[in-house]
Tab-separated table of C-alpha atoms and ligand atoms in Angstrom:
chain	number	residue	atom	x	y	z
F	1	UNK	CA	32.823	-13.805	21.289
F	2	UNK	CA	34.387	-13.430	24.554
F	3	UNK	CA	35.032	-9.601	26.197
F	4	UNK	CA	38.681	-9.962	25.566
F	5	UNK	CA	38.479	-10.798	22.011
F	6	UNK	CA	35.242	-7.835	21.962
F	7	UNK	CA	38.522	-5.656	22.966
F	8	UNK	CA	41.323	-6.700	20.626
F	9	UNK	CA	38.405	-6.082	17.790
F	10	UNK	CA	38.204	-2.553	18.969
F	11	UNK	CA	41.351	-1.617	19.322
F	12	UNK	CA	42.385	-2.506	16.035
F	13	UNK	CA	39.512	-0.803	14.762
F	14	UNK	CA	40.517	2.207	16.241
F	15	UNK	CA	44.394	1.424	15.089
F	16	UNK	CA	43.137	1.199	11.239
F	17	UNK	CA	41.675	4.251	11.678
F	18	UNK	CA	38.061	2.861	10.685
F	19	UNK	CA	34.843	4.916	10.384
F	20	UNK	CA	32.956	5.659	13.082
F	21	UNK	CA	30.690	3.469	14.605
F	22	UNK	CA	26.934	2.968	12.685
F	23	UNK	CA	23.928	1.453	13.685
F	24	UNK	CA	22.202	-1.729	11.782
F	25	UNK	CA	18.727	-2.251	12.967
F	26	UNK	CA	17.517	-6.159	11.919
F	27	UNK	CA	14.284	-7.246	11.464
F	28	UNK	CA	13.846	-10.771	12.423
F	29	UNK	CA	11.413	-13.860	13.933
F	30	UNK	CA	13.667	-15.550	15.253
F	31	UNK	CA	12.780	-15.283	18.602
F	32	UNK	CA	11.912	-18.910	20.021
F	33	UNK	CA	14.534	-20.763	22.959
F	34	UNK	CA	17.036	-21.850	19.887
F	35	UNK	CA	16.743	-18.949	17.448
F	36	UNK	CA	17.355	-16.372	20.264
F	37	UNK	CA	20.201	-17.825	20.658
F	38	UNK	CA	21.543	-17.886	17.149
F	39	UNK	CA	20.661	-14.707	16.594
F	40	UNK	CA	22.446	-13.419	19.524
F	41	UNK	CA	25.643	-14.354	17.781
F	42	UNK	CA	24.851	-12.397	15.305
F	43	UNK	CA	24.517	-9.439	17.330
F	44	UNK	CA	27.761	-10.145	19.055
F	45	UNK	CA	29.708	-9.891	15.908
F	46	UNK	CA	28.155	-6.560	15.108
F	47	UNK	CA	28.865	-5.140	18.911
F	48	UNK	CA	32.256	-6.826	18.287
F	49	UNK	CA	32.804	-4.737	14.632
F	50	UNK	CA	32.102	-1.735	16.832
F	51	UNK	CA	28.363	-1.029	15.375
F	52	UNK	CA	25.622	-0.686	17.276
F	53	UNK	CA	22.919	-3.696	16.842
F	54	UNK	CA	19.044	-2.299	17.071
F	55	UNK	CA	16.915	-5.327	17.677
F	56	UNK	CA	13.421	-5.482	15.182
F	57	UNK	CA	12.123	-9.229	16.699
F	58	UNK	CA	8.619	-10.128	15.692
F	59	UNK	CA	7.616	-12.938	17.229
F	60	UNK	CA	5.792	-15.727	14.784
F	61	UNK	CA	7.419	-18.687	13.242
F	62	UNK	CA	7.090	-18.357	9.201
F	63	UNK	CA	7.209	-14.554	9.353
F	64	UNK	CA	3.931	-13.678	8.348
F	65	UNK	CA	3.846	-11.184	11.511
F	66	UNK	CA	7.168	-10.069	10.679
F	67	UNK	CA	6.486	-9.064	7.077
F	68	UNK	CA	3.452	-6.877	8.112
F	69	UNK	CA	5.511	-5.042	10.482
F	70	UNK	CA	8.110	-4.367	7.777
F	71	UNK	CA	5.361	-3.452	5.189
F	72	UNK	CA	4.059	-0.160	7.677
F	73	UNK	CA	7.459	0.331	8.270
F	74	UNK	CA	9.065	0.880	4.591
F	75	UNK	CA	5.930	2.518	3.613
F	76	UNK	CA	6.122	5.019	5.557
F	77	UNK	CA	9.961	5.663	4.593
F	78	UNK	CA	11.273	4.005	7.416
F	79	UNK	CA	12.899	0.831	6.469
F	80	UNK	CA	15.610	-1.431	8.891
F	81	UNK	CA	18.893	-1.654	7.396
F	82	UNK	CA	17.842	-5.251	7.025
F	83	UNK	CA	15.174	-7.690	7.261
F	84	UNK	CA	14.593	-10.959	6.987
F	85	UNK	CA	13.117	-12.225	3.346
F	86	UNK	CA	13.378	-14.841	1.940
F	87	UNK	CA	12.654	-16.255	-1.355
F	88	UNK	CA	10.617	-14.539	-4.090
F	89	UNK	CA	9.520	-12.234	-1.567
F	90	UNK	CA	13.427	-10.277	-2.501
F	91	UNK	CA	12.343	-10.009	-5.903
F	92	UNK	CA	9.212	-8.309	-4.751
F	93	UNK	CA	11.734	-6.409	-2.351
F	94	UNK	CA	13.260	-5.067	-5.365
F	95	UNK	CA	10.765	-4.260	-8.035
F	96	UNK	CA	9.627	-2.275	-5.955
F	97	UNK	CA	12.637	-0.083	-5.328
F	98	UNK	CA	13.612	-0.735	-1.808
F	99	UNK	CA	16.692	-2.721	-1.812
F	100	UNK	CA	20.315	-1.412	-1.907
F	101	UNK	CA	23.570	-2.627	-4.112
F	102	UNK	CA	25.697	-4.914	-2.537
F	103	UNK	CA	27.831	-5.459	-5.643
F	104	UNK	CA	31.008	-4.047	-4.134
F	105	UNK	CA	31.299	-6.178	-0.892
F	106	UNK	CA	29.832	-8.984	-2.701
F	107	UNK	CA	33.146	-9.195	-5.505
F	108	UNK	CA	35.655	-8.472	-2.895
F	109	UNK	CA	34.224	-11.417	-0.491
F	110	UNK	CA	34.015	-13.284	-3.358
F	111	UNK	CA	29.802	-14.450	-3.511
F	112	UNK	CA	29.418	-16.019	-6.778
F	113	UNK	CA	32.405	-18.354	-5.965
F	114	UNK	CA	31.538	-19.348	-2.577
F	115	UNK	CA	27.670	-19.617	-2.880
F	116	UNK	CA	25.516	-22.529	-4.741
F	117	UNK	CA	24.060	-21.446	-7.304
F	118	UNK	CA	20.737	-21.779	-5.908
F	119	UNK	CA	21.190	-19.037	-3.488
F	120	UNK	CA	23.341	-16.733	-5.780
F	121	UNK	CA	19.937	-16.584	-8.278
F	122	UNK	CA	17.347	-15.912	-5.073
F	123	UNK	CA	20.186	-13.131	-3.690
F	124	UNK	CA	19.961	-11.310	-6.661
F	125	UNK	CA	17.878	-9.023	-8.060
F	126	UNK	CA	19.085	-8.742	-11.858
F	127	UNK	CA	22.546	-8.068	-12.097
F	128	UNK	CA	22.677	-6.714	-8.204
F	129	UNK	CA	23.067	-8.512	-5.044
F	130	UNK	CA	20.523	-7.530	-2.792
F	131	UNK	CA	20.348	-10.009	-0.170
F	132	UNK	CA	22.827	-11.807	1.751
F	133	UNK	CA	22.134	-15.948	2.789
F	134	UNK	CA	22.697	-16.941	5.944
F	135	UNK	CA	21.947	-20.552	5.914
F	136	UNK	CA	20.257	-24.151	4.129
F	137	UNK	CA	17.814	-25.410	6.087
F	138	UNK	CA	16.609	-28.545	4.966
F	139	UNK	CA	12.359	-28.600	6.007
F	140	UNK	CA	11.899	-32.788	5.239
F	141	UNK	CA	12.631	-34.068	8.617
F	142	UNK	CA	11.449	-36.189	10.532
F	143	UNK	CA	12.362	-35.566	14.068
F	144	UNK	CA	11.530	-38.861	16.576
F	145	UNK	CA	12.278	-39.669	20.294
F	146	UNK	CA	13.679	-43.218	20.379
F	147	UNK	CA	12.367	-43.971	23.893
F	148	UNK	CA	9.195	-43.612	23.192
F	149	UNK	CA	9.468	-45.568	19.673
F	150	UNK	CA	11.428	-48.516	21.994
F	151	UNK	CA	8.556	-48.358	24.758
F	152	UNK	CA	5.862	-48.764	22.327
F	153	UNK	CA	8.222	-51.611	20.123
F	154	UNK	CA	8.074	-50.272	16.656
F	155	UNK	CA	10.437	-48.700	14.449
F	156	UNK	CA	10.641	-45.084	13.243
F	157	UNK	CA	9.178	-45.051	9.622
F	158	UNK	CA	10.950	-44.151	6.235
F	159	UNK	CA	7.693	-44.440	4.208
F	160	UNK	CA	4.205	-43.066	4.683
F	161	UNK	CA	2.803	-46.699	4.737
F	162	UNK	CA	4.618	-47.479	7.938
F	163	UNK	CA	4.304	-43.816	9.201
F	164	UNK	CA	-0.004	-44.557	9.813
F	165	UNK	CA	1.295	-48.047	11.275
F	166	UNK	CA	3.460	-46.887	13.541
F	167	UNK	CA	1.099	-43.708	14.647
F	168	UNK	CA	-1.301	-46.252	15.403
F	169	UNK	CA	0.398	-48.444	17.425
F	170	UNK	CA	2.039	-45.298	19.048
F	171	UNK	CA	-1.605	-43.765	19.666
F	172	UNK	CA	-2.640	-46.933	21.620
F	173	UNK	CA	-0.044	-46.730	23.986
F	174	UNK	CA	-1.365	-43.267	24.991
F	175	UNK	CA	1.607	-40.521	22.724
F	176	UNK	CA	0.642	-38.579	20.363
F	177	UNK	CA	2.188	-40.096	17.263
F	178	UNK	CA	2.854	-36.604	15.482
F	179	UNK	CA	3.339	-32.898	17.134
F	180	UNK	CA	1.972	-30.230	14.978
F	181	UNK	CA	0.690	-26.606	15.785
F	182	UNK	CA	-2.158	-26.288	13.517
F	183	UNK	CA	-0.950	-22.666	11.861
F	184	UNK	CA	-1.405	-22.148	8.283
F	185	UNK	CA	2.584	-22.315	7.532
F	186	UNK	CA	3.171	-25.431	9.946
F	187	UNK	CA	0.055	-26.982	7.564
F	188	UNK	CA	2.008	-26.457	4.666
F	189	UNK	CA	5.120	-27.672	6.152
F	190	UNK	CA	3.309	-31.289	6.603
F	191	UNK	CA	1.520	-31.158	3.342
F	192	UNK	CA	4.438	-30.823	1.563
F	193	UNK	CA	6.321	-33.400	2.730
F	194	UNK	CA	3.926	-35.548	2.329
F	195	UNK	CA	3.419	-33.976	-1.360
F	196	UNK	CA	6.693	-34.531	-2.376
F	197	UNK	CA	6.993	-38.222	-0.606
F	198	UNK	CA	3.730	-38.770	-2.833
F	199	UNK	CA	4.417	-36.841	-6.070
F	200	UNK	CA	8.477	-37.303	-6.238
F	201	UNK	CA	10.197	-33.816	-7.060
F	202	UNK	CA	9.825	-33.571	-11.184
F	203	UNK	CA	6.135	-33.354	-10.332
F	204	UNK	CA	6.602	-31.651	-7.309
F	205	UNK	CA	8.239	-28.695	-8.943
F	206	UNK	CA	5.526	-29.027	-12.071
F	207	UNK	CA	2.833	-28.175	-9.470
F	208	UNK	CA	4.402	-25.939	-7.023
F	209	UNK	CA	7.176	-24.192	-8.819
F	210	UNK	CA	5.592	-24.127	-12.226
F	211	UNK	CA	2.138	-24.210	-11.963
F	212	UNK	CA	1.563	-26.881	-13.971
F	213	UNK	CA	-2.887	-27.361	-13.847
F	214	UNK	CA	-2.289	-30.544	-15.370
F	215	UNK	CA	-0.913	-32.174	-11.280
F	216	UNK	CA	-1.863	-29.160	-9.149
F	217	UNK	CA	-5.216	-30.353	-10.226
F	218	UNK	CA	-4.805	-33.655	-11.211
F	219	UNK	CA	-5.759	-36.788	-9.670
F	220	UNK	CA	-2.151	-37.584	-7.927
F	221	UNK	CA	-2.929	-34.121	-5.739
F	222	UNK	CA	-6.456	-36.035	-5.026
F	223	UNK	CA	-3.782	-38.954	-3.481
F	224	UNK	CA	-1.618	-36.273	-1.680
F	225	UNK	CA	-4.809	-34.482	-0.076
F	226	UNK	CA	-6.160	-38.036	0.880
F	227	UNK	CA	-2.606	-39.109	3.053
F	228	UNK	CA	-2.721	-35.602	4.106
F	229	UNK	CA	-5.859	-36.024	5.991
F	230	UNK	CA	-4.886	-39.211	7.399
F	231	UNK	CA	-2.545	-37.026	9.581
F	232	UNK	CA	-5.541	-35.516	11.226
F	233	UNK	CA	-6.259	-38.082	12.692
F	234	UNK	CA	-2.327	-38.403	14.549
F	235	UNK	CA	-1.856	-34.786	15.995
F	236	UNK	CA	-3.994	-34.931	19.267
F	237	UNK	CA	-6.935	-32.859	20.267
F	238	UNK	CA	-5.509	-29.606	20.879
F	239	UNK	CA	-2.984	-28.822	18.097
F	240	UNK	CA	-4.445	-25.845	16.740
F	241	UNK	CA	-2.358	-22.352	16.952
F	242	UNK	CA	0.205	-24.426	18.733
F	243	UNK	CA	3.683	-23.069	18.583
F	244	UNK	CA	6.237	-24.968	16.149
F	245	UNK	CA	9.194	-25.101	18.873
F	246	UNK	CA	5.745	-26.288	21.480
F	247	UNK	CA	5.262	-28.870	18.952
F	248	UNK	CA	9.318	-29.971	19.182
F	249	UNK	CA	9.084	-29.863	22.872
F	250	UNK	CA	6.220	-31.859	22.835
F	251	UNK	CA	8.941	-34.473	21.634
F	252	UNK	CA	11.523	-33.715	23.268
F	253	UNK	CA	10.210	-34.833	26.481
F	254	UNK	CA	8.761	-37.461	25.158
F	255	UNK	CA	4.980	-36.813	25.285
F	256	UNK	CA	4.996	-37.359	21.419
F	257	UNK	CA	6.522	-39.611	18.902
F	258	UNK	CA	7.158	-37.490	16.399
F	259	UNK	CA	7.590	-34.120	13.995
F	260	UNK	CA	8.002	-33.482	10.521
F	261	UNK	CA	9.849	-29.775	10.581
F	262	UNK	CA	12.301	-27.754	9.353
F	263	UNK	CA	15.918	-27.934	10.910
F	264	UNK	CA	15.178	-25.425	13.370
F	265	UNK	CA	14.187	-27.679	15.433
F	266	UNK	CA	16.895	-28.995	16.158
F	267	UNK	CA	18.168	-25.705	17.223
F	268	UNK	CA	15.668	-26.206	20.164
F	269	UNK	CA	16.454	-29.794	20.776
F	270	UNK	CA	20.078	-28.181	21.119
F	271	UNK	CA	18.506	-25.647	23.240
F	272	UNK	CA	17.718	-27.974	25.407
F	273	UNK	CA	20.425	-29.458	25.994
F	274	UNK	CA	19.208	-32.714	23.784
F	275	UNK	CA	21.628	-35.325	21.983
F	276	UNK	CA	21.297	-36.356	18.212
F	277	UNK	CA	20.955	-40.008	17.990
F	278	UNK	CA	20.805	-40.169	21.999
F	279	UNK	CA	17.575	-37.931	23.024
F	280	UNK	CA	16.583	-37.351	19.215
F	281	UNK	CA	16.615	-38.763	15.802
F	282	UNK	CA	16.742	-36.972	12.633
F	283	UNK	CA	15.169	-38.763	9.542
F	284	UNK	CA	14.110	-38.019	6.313
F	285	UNK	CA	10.213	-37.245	6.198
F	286	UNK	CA	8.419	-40.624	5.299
F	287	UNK	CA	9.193	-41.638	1.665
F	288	UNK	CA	11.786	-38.842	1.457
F	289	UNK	CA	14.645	-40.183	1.248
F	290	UNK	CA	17.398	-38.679	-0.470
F	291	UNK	CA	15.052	-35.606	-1.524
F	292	UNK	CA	15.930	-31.717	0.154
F	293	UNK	CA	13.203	-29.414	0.197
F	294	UNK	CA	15.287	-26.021	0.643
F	295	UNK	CA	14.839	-22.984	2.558
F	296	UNK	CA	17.546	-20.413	2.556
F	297	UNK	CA	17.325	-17.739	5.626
F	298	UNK	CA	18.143	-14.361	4.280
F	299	UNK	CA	18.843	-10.851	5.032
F	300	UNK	CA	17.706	-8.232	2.588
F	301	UNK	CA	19.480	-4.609	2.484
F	302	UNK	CA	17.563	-1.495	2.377
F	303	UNK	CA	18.480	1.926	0.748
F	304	UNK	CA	19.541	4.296	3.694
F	305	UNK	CA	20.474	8.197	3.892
F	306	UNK	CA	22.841	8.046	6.519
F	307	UNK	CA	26.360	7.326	5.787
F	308	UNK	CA	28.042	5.915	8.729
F	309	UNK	CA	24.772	3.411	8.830
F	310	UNK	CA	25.740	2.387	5.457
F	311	UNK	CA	28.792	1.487	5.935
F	312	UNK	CA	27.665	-0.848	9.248
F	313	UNK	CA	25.256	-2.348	6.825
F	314	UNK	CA	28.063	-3.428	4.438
F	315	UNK	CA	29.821	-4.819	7.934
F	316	UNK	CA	26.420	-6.420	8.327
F	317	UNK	CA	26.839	-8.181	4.990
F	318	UNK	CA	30.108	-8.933	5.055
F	319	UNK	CA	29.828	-10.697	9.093
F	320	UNK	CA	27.181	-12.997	7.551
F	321	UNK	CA	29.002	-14.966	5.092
F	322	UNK	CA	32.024	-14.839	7.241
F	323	UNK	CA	33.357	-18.917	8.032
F	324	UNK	CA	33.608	-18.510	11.360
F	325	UNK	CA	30.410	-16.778	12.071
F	326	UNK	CA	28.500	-19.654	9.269
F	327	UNK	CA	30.627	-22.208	11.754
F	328	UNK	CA	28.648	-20.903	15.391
F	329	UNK	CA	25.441	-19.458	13.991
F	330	UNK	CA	24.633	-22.763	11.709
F	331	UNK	CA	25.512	-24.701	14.576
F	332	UNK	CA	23.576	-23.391	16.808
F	333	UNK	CA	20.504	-22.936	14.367
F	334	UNK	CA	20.281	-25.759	13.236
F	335	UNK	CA	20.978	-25.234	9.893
F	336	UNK	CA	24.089	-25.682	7.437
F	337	UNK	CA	26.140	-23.276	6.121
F	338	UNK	CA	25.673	-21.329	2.774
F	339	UNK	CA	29.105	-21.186	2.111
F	340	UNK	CA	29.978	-24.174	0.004
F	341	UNK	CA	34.311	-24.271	1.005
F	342	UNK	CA	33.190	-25.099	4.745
F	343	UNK	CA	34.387	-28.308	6.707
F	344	UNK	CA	31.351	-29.819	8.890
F	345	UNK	CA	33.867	-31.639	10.787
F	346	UNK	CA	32.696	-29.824	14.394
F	347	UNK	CA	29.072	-30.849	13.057
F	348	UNK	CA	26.689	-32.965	14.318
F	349	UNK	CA	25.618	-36.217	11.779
F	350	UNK	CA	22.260	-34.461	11.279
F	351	UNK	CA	24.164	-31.402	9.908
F	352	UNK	CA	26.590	-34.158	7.581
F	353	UNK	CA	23.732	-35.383	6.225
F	354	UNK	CA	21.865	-32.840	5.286
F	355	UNK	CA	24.965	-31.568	3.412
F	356	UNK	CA	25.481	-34.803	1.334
F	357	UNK	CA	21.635	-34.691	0.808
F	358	UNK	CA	21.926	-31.076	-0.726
F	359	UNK	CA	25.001	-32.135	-2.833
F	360	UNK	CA	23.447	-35.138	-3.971
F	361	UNK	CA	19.871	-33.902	-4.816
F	362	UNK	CA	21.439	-30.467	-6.631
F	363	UNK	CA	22.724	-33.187	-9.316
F	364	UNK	CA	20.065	-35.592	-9.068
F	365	UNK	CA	16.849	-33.241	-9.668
F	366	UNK	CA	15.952	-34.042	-5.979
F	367	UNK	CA	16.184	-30.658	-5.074
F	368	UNK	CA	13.118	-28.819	-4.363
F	369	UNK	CA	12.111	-25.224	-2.514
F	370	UNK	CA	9.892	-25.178	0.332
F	371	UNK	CA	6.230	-23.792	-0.257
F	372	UNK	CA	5.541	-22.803	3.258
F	373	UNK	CA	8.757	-21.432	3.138
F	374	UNK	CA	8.268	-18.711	0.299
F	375	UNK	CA	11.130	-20.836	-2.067
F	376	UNK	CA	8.812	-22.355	-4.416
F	377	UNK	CA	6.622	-19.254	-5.291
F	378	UNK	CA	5.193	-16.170	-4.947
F	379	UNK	CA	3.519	-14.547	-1.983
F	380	UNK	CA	0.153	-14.587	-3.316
F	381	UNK	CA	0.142	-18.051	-4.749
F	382	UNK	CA	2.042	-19.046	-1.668
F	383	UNK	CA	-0.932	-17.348	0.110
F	384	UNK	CA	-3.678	-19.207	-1.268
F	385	UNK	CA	-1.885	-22.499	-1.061
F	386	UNK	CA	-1.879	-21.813	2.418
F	387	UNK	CA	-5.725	-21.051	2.635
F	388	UNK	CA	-7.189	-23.842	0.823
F	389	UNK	CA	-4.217	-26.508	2.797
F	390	UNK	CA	-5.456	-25.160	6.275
F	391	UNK	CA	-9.435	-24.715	5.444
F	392	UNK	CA	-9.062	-28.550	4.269
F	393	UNK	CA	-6.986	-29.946	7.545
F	394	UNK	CA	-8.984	-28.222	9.852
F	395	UNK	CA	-12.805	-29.208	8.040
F	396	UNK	CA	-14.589	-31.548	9.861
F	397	UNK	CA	-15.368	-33.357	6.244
F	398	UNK	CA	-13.276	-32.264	4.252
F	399	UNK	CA	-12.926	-34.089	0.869
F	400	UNK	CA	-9.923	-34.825	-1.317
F	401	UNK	CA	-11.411	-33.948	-4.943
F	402	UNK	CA	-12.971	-31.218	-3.978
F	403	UNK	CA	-9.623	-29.370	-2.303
F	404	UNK	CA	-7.846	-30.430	-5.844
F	405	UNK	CA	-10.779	-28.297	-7.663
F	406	UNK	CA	-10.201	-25.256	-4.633
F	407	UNK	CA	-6.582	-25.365	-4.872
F	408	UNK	CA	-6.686	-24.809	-9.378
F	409	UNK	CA	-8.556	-22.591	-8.530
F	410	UNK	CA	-7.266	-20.391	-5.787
F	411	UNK	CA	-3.351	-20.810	-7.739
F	412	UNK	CA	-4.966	-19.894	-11.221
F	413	UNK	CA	-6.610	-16.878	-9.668
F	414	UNK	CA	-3.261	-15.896	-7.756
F	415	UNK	CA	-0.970	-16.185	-10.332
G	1	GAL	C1	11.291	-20.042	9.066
G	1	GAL	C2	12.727	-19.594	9.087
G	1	GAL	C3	13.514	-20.493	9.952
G	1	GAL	C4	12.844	-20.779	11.263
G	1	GAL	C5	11.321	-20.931	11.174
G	1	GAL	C6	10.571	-20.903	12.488
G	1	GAL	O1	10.527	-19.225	8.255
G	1	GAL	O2	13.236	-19.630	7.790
G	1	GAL	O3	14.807	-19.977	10.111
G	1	GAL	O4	13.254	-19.883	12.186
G	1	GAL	O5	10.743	-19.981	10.351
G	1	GAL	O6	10.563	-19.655	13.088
C-alpha cells in the first residue's frame, strides 16, 4: 500500500463518516525473513483502514511458544483481539468461552460461498464463525536446488526408493542430502510425509485423524518408523534445534540438496530473492504425488469490552478474506489463497500447482490435514505424537516396533 493510496483510504473514511479509529492487537509467529514480510501487509491494510495495528510476535516456527504466551494472557482476562490458531485448537478456543461471533461480517462478505468447505467446518465453532482463514498451505514439498542435484548427476526423487539413492550419492559428494532442524514439529513435518508416501491417505486419515489402533499400531506404522529413521542418517551432524527457514537457507545456497517443508518456505526462498524452477524446485514429497496434506493459517477473534476495538476487529476480519489482500499476502507467504473465486494468474507454477493438487485431492480422497500442523487432531494427541516421533529420531537405537507399541500407547492415553 503506497502513502498516497494510505491517504485516499483516510479521507474517505473520514468522508463516510466512519467510527473512530480502534486498535487490533495480533498474536502471531510469523516472524522469520519471509513471514515478516507477509505479515507486514497485513498490518498495512489495518494502518490503511485507519486502525491502529499492536504487534503480539512470538518467535518459534509451529507456535508452540506462541500458544503459551496466549494461554497467560487470556487467563488472566487479557486476550488480543486475535491470535493465531489453527485447527482443533479453535474448537478448544471456543468451548471454552473465549471466542467472539463473527456471523454478521461473515453473511455480508459472503464466507460459506467463497470458502472450501474444509475451512468453513475448522472456522466454525457450531453454528458461529469464530475464526477467519487466511491461507492453504500445502506441507508435502519437497524443496531441491538443481545445481547441486546437476553437480552431483542425479535426479531429484519422486519416490522414497530413489530419495535414499540420491541422498547417498549426494552425501558422497560432500552436501547434505536433506536440511532439517531437529524440533519436535519439524520431526513431525518429515514423518508425515513420509507416513502418508508409505500409508496412502485412507490409512493415513484412519491413524491420524481417526485413531484407528488397528494402523497407528499396526505393522505398516512399523514400515513408516523404519524409512523414517533412514532419514537420520541424511540430515548432517548438527541439525538439532535448527531453525526451519536455517534449514531452507541451508538450500538455498546450495550447501544442501534438499527439504521436505511446508510452503513457507518458499516465502523465504522469495525472500531471498530466489527463482522457482531457476534457484529452486518445488516437488511433491517422495511418493506424494498428487496427495495435499493441508494446513490452513488462521486468525481467531476474542470477546472484547471496548467498542471502537470491536469494530477494528470486524475490519480485521473483513481485510483478511479481502481478494486483493489474499492476492499480496499469499504471494508473498508462500501460500494460496482461501478464497476459492481467485485467479492465480500473477502466481508462480509452485502456487498453480498446489491449487490443482487441492482441487484434485478434495474429490479424490487425497486430501489429508497436517499432524504437526494441529489439522489432523487434537492438542494433546497432537502432543504425544510429537513426543514419541522426536524421542525415536533423536535415539541413538531406536527401534521401529517398539515406537509402534509407544505411539498406541501415548494416542490411546491422550485421547
Ligand atoms: C506454521 C504456520 C505457517 C508457517 C510455519 C513456520 O505453523 O502455519 O504459516 O509460518 O508455522 O513458522
Amino acid at each position: 500500500m503506497n502513502t498516497k493510496h494510505t491517504l485516499i483510504t483516510a479521507l474517505l473514511m473520514l468522508a463516510c463518516g466512519a467510527a473512530s479509529a480502534g486498535e487490533v492487537e495480533v498474536l502471531h509467529w510469523w516472524t522469520s525473513g519471509g513471514e515478516a514480510r507477509s505479515v507486514s501487509l497485513l498490518k498495512d491494510k489495518i494502518q490503511a483502514q485507519g486502525n491502529h495495528w499492536k504487534d503480539f510476535a512470538i518467535a518459534g516456527g509451529g507456535g508452540e511458544s506462541a500458544m503459551t504466551v496466549l494461554k497467560t494472557r487470556a487467563v488472566s482476562g487479557n486476550p488480543p483481539s486475535a491470535a493465531q490458531i489453527k485447527g482443533h485448537d479453535i474448537q478448544e478456543w471456543g468451548r471454552l468461552g473465549f471466542l467472539t461471533d463473527l456471523n454478521d461480517v461473515a453473511s455480508t462478505d459472503h464466507w460459506s460461498q467463497i470458502l472450501p468447505p474444509v475451512a468453513r467446518q475448522i472456522m466454525m465453532y457450531g453454528d458461529s464463525y469464530v475464526a477467519v482463514p487466511v491461507n492453504i498451505h500445502r506441507v508435502n514439498w519437497l524443496w531441491a536446488n538443481p545445481k547441486v542435484f546437476a553437480k552431483v548427476g542425479v535426479d531429484v526423487p519422486t519416490s522414497l526408493d530413489e530419495f535414499f539413492a540420491a541422498a547417498d550419492k549426494i552425501q558422497q559428494a560432500g552436501y547434505v542430502p536433506l536440511a532439517h532442524g531437529g524440533q519436535p514439529w519439524q520431526n513431525v513435518t518429515l514423518f508425515e510425509a513420509v507416513a502418508l508416501a508409505v500409508l496412502g491417505p485412507e490409512d493415513y486419515q484412519r491413524a491420524f485423524v481417526e485413531l484407528d489402533m488397528s494402523v497407528l499400531g499396526g505393522d505398516k506404522m512399523v514400515a513408516v518408523f523404519t524409512q523414517f529413521r533412514r532419514m537420520r542418517d541424511y540430515v548432517g551432524a548438527s541439525y538439532r534445534g535448527r531453525d526451519w527457514s536455517t534449514a531452507t537457507a541451508m538450500v538455498s545456497s546450495g550447501e544442501a540438496a534438499m527439504q521436505i517443508m511446508g510452503d513457507w518456505a518458499k516465502g523465504e526462498f522469495e525472500a531471498d530473492g530466489k527463482e522457482p524452477g531457476q534457484d529452486y524446485l518445488c516437488m511433491a514429497a517422495p511418493g506424494t504425488q498428487g496427495l495435499f496434506t493441508y494446513n490452513i493459517d488462521s486468525f481467531a477473534f476474542f470477546k472484547l469490552a471496548d467498542a471502537a476495538n470491536s469494530q477494528a476487529q470486524k475490519d480485521l476480519a473483513r481485510a483478511i478474506l479481502d481478494k486483493e489482500f489474499q492476492s499480496s499476502f499469499n504471494l508473498s507467504k508462500g501460500s494460496i489463497p482461501i478464497r476459492m473465486d481467485m485467479d492465480l494468474a500473477e502466481f508462480d507454477q509452485c502456487a498453480k500447482d498446489s491449487l490443482v493438487v487441492f482441487k484434485q485431492s478434495s474429490q479424490s480422497g487425497g486430501l489429508v490435514p497436517s499432524v504437526s500442523q494441529g489439522l489432523a487432531t487434537t492438542s494433546y494427541v497432537q502432543a504425544a505424537i510429537f513426543d514419541v516421533v522426536s524421542n525415536f529420531f533423536n535415539a541413538k537405537t531406536a527401534d521401529p516396533e517398539q515406537a509402534v507399541d509407544r505411539l498406541a500407547r501415548a494416542v490411546k492415553s491422550a485421547m
